[in-house]
XYZ file of N, CA and C in Angstrom:
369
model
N 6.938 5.069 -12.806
C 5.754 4.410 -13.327
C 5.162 3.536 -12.220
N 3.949 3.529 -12.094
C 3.605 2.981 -11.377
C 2.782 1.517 -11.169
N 2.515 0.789 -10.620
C 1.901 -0.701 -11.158
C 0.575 -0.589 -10.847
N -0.119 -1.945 -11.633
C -1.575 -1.827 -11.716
C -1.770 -3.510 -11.763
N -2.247 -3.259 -10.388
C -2.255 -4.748 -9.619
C -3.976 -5.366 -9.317
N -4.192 -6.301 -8.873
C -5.692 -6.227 -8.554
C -5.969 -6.499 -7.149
N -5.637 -7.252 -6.332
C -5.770 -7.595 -5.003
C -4.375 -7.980 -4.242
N -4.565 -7.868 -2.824
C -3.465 -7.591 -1.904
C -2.728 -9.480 -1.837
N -1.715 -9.443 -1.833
C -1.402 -10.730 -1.114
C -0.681 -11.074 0.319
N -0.326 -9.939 0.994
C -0.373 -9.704 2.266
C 0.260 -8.577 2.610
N -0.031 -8.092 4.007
C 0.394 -6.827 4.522
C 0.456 -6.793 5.900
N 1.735 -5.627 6.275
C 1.705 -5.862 7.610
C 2.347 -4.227 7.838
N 2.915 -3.897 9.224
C 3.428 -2.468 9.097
C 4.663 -2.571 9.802
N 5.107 -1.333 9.762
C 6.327 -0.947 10.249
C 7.412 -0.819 9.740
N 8.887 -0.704 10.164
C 10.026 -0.242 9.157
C 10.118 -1.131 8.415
N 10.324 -0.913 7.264
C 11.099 -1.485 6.333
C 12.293 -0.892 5.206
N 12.542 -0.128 5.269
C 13.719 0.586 5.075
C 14.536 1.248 5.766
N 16.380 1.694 5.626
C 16.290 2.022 6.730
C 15.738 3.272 7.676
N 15.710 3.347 8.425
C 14.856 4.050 9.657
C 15.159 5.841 8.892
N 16.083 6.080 8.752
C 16.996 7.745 8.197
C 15.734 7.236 6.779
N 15.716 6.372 6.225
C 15.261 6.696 5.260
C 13.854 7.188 4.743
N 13.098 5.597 5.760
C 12.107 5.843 5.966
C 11.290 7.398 6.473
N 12.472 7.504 7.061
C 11.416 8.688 8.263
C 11.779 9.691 7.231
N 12.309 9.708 6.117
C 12.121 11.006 4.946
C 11.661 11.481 4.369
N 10.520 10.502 4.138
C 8.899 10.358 3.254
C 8.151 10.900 4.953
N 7.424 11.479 3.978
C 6.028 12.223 5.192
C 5.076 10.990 4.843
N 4.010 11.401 5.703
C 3.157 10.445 6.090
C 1.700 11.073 5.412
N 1.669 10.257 4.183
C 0.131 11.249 3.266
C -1.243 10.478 3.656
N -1.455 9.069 4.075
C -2.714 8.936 4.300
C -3.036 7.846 5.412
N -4.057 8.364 6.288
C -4.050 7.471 7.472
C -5.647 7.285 6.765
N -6.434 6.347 8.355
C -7.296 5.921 8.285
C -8.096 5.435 7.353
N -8.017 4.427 6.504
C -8.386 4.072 4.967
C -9.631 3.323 5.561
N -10.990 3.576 5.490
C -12.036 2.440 5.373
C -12.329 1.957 3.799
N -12.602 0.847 3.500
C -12.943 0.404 2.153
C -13.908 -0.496 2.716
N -15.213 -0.264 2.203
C -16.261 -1.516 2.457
C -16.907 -2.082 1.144
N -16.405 -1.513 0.601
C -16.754 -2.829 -1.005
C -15.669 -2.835 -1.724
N -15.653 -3.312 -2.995
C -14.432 -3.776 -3.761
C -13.749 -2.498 -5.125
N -14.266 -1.538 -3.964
C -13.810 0.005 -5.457
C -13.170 0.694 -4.550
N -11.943 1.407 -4.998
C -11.432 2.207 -4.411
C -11.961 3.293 -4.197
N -12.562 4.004 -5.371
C -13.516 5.020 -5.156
C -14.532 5.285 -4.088
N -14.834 4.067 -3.569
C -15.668 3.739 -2.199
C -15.445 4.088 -1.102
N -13.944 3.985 -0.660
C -13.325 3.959 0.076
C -12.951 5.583 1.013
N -12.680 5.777 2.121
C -12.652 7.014 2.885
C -11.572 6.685 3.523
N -10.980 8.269 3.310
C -9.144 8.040 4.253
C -9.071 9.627 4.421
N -8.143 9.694 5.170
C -7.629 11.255 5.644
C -6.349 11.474 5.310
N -6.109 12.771 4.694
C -4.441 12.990 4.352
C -3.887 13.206 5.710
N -5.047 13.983 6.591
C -3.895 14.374 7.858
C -3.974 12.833 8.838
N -2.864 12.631 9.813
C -2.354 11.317 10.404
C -1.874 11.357 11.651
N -2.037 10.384 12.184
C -1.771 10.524 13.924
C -1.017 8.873 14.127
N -0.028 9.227 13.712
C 0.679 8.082 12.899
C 2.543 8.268 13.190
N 3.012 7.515 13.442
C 4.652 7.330 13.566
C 4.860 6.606 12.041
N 6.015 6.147 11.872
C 6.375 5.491 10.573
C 6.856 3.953 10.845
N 6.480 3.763 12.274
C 6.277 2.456 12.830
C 5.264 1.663 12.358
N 4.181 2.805 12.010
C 2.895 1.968 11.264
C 2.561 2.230 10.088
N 3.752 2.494 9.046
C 3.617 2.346 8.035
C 3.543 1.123 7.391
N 2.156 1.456 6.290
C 1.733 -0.125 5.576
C 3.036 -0.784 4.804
N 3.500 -2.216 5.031
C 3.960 -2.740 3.975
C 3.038 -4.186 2.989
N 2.818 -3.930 1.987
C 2.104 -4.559 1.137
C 2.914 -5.402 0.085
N 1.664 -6.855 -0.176
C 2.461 -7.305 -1.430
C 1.294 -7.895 -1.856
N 1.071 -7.924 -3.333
C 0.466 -8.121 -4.278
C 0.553 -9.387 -5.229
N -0.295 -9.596 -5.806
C -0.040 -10.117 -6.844
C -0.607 -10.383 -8.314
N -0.178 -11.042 -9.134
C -0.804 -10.795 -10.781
C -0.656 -9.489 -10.635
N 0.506 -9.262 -11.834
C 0.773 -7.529 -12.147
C 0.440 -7.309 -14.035
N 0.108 -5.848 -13.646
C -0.325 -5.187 -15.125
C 0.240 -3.822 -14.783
N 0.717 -2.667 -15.645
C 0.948 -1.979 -15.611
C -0.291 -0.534 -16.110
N -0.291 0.218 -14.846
C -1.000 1.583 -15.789
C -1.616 2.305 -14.711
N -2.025 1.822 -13.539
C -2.468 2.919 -12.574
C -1.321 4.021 -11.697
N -1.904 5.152 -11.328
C -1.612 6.128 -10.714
C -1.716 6.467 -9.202
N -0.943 7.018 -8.515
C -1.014 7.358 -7.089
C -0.598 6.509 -5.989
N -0.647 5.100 -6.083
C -0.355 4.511 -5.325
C 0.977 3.870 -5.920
N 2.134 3.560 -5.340
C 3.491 2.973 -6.013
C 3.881 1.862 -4.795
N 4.344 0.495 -4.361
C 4.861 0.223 -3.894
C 6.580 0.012 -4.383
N 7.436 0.242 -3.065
C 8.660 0.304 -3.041
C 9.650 -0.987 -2.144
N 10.880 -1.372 -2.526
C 11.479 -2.624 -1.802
C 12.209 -1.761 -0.780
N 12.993 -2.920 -0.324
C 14.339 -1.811 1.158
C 15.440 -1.366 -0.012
N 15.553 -1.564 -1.191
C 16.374 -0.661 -1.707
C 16.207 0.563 -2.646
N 15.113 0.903 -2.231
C 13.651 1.945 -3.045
C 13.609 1.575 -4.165
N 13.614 0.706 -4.706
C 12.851 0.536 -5.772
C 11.692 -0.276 -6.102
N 11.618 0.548 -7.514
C 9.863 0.118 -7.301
C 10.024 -1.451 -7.893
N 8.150 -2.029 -6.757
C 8.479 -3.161 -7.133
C 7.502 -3.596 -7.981
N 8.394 -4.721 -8.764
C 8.016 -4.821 -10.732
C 7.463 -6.497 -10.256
N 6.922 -7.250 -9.696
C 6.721 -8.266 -9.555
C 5.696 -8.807 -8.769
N 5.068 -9.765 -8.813
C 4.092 -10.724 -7.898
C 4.724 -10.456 -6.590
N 4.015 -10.717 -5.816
C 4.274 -11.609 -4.098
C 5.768 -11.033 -3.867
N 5.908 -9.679 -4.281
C 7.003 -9.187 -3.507
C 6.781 -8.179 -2.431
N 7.335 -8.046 -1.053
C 6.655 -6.853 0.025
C 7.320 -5.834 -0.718
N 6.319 -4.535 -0.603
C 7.077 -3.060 -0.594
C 6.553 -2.589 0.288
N 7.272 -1.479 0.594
C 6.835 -0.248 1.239
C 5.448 0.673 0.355
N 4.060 0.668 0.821
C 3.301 1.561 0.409
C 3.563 2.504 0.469
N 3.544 3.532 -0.877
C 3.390 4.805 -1.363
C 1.828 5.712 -1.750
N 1.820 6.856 -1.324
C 0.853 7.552 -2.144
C 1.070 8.625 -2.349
N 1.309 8.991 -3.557
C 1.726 10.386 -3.996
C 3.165 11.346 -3.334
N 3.795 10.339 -2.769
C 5.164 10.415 -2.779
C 5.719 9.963 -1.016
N 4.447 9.786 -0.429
C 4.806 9.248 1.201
C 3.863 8.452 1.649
N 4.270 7.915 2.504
C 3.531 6.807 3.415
C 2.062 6.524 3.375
N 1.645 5.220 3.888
C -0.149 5.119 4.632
C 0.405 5.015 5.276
N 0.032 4.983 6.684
C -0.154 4.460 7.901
C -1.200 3.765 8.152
N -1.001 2.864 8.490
C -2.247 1.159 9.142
C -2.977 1.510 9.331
N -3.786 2.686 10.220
C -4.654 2.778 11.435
C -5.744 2.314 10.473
N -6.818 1.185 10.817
C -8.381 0.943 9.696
C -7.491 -0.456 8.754
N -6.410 -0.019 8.767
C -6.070 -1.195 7.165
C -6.479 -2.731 7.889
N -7.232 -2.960 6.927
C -7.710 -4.208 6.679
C -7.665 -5.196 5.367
N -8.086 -6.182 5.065
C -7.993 -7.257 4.049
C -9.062 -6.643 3.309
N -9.777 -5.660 3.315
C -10.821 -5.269 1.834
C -9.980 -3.991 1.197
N -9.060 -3.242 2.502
C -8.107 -1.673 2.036
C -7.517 -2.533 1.411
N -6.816 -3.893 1.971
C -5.350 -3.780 0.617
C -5.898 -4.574 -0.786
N -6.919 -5.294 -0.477
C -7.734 -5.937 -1.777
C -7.610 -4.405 -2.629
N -8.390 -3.615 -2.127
C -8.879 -2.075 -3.062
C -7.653 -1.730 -3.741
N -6.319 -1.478 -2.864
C -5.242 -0.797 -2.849
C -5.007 -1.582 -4.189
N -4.786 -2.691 -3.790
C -3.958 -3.657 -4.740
C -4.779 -3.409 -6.198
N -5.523 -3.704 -6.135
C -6.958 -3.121 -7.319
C -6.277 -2.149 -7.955
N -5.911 -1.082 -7.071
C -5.607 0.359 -7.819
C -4.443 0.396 -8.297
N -3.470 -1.098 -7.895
C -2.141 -0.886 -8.299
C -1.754 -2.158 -9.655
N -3.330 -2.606 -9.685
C -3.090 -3.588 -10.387
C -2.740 -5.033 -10.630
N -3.052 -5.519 -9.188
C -2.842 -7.108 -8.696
C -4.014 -8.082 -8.851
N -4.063 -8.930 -8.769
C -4.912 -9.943 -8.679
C -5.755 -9.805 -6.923
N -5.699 -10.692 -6.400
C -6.027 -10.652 -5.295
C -5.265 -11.444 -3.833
N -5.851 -11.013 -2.956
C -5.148 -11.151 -1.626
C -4.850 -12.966 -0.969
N -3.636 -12.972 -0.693
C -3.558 -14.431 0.151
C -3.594 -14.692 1.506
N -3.053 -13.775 2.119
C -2.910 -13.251 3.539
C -2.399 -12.234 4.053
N -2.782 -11.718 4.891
C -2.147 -10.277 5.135
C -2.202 -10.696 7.211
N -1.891 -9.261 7.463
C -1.127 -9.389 9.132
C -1.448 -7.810 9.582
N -1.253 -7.475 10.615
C -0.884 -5.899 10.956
C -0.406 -6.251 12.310
């Protein structure tokens, strides 16, 4: 199941699980532009020019449950059920990669996962 968040509360990239694990999930979406506050807005590519060094980790906050496609995950894969906790970004069963991520992508992201909104983020 997946969460339904509204805005990002920070993000940054690279491993966060371990490395065997990480690198088990493929890499489903690079380059995310978002220039307004809808995900639907937003433009990304499934194909990626991307290591799993720059995979997004995100955290959110104010949670609701009910959206689809996007899942964040902790270092012990599971999904995470809470405010202002980092996961590992998911989409449809593997990675983003950073390349474009900015403070309006993880606002959107978070949107789609059901958070409130963003406090600070990093890359």
């Amino acid at each position: 199941e997946n969460l339904d968040f509204d805005k990002s509360n920070s993000f940054s990239s690279g491993y966060m699980l371990d490395n065997e694990i990480q690198d088990a999930f493929s890499i489903k979406l690079d380059d995310i532009v978002c220039e307004t506050n809808n995900w639907e807005d937003c433009t990304y590519s499934t194909e990626h020019n991307c290591g799993h060094s720059e995979d997004v980790k995100l955290s959110c906050r104010n949670i609701e449950w009910g959206k689809e496609g996007f899942v964040l995950i902790d270092e012990n894969e599971s999904v995470v059920t809470e405010s202002n906790i980092e996961g590992l970004l998911l989409w449809n069963g593997g990675t983003v990669c950073d390349d474009n991520f900015n403070k309006q992508t993880s606002d959107n992201i978070c949107k789609e996962l059901g958070f409130d909104k963003s406090a600070s983020w990093s890359s």
